[in-house]
C-alpha positions as a printed Julia matrix, in Angstrom:
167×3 Matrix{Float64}:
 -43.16  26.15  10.16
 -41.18  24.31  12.66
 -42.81  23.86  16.14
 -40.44  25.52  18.72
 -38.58  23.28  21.76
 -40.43  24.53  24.73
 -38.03  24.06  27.74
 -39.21  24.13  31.29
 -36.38  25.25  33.63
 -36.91  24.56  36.76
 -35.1   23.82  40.08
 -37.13  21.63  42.17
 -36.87  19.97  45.71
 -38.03  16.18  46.53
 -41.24  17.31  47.99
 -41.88  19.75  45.14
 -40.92  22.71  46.92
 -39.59  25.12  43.89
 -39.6   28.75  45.91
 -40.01  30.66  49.25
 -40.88  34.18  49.18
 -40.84  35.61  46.08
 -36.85  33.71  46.17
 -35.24  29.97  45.97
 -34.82  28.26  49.11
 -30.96  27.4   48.28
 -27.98  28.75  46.83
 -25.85  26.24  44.33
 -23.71  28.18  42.45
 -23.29  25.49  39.82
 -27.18  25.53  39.29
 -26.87  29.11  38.58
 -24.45  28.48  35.37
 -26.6   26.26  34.18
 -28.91  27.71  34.22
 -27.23  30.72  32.33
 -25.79  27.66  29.8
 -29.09  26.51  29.19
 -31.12  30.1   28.55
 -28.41  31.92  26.71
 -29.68  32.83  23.83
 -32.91  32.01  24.15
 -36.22  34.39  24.72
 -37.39  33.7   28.25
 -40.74  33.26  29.5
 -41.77  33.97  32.82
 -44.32  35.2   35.06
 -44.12  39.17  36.8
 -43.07  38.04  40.43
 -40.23  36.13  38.45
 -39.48  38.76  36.24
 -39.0   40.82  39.84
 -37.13  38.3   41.55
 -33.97  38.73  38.84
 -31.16  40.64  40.12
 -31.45  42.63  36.88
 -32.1   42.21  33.46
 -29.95  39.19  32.17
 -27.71  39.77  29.21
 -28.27  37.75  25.99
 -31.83  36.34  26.7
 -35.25  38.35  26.03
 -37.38  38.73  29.04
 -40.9   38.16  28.0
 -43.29  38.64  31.43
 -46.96  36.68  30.96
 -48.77  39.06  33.32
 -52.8   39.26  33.76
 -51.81  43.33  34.92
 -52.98  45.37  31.68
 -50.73  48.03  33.48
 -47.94  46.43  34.94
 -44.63  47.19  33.09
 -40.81  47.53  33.71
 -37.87  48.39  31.65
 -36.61  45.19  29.21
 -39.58  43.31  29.86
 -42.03  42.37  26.99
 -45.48  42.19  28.29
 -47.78  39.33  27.11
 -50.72  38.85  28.36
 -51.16  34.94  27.61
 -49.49  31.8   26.69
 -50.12  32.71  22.63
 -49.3   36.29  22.81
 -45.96  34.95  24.74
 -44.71  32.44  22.41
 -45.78  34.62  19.24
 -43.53  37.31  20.89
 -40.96  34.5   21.4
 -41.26  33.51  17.44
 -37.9   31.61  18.41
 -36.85  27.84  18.19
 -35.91  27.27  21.12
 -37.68  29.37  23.81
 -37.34  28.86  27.67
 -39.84  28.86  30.18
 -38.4   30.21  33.55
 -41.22  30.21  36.15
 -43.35  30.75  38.47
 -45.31  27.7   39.29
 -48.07  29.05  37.43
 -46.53  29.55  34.23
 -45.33  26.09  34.67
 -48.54  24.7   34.31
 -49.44  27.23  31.54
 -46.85  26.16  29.68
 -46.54  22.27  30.34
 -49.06  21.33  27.54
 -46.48  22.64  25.22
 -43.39  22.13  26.69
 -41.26  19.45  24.69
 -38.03  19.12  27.23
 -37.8   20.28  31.3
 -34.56  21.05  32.1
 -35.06  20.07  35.59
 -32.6   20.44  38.78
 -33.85  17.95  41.5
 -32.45  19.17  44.59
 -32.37  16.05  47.02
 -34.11  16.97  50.41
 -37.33  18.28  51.5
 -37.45  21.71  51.58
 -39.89  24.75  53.68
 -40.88  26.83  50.7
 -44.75  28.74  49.82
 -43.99  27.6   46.36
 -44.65  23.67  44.61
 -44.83  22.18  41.55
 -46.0   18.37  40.93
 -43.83  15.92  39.41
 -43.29  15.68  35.84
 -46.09  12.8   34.77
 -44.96   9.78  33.29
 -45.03  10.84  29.98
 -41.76  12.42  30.66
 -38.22  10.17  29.55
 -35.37  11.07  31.04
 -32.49  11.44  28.73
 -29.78  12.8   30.51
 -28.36  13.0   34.12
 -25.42  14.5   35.54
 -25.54  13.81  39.75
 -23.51  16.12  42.16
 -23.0   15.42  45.96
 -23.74  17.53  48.9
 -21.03  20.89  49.43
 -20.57  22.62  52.53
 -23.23  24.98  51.78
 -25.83  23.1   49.25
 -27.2   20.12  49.38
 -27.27  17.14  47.02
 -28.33  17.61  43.33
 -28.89  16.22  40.09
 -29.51  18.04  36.73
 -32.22  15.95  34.65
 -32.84  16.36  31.14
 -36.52  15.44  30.16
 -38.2   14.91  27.16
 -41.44  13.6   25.86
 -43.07  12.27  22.48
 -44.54  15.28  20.11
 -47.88  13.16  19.58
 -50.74  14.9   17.11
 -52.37  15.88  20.08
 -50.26  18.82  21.62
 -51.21  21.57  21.41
């Protein structure tokens, strides 16, 4: 069997600041799309306050919600209850991991590529995430300047080595 491409997608500011109440701190419409580019298709992973931050269930991706709550459920979400229950549900190649910060770090010790959009100021959010360590190669980069309303961003492609000893 083929070990699925884990992607971490993830919009993060310079001092690690990925959310502020229960929400992003910004509003880039191009982030948005591609984000929609880069799930389509794929089951998503993510955790319940994620899952409840969506403006409704998004069309052409599974939502798969890692929740600890043995009774929490809500309409198009498929519960899991941890990180191998949630990728068995995903039995996909290509599955993507959506958030919160805590499901980041679940996830990281499998994750094979972070789809990561560095937004380029500090930012007040309740909400971090480190770096990604230096095992992480960047592959691809596509830079956009400041807008009226957004501020500067980049989207980063990341990868790292499969070595014998992920998991």
């Amino acid at each position: 069997m083929i070990a699925p491409q884990i992607t971490l997608v993830v919009a993060r500011a310079t001092n690690g600041v990925i959310g502020r109440n229960g929400d992003l701190p910004w509003k880039i419409r191009a982030d948005l799309q591609h984000f929609k580019r880069i799930t389509s298709g794929t089951p998503m992973i993510m955790g319940r306050k994620t899952f409840e931050s969506l403006p409704g269930l998004l069309p052409g991706r599974r939502h798969i919600v890692l929740t600890r709550d043995r009774q929490w459920q809500a309409e198009g979400a498929e519960i899991a209850h941890s990180v191998e229950d949630a990728m068995a549900m995903a039995a996909s190649v290509k599955i993507s991991v959506i958030g919160g910060a805590e499901i980041y770090a679940l996830f990281l010790p499998y994750a094979t590529h972070i789809e990561l959009t560095e937004i380029h100021e500090d930012t007040q959010g309740d909400t971090v995430m480190a770096a990604p360590g230096s095992e992480w190669h960047e592959t691809a980069r596509e830079n956009h300047p400041a807008g009226e309303n957004h501020p500067a961003f980049s989207f980063v492609t990341l990868q790292r080595p499969i070595t014998e000893n992920t998991p």
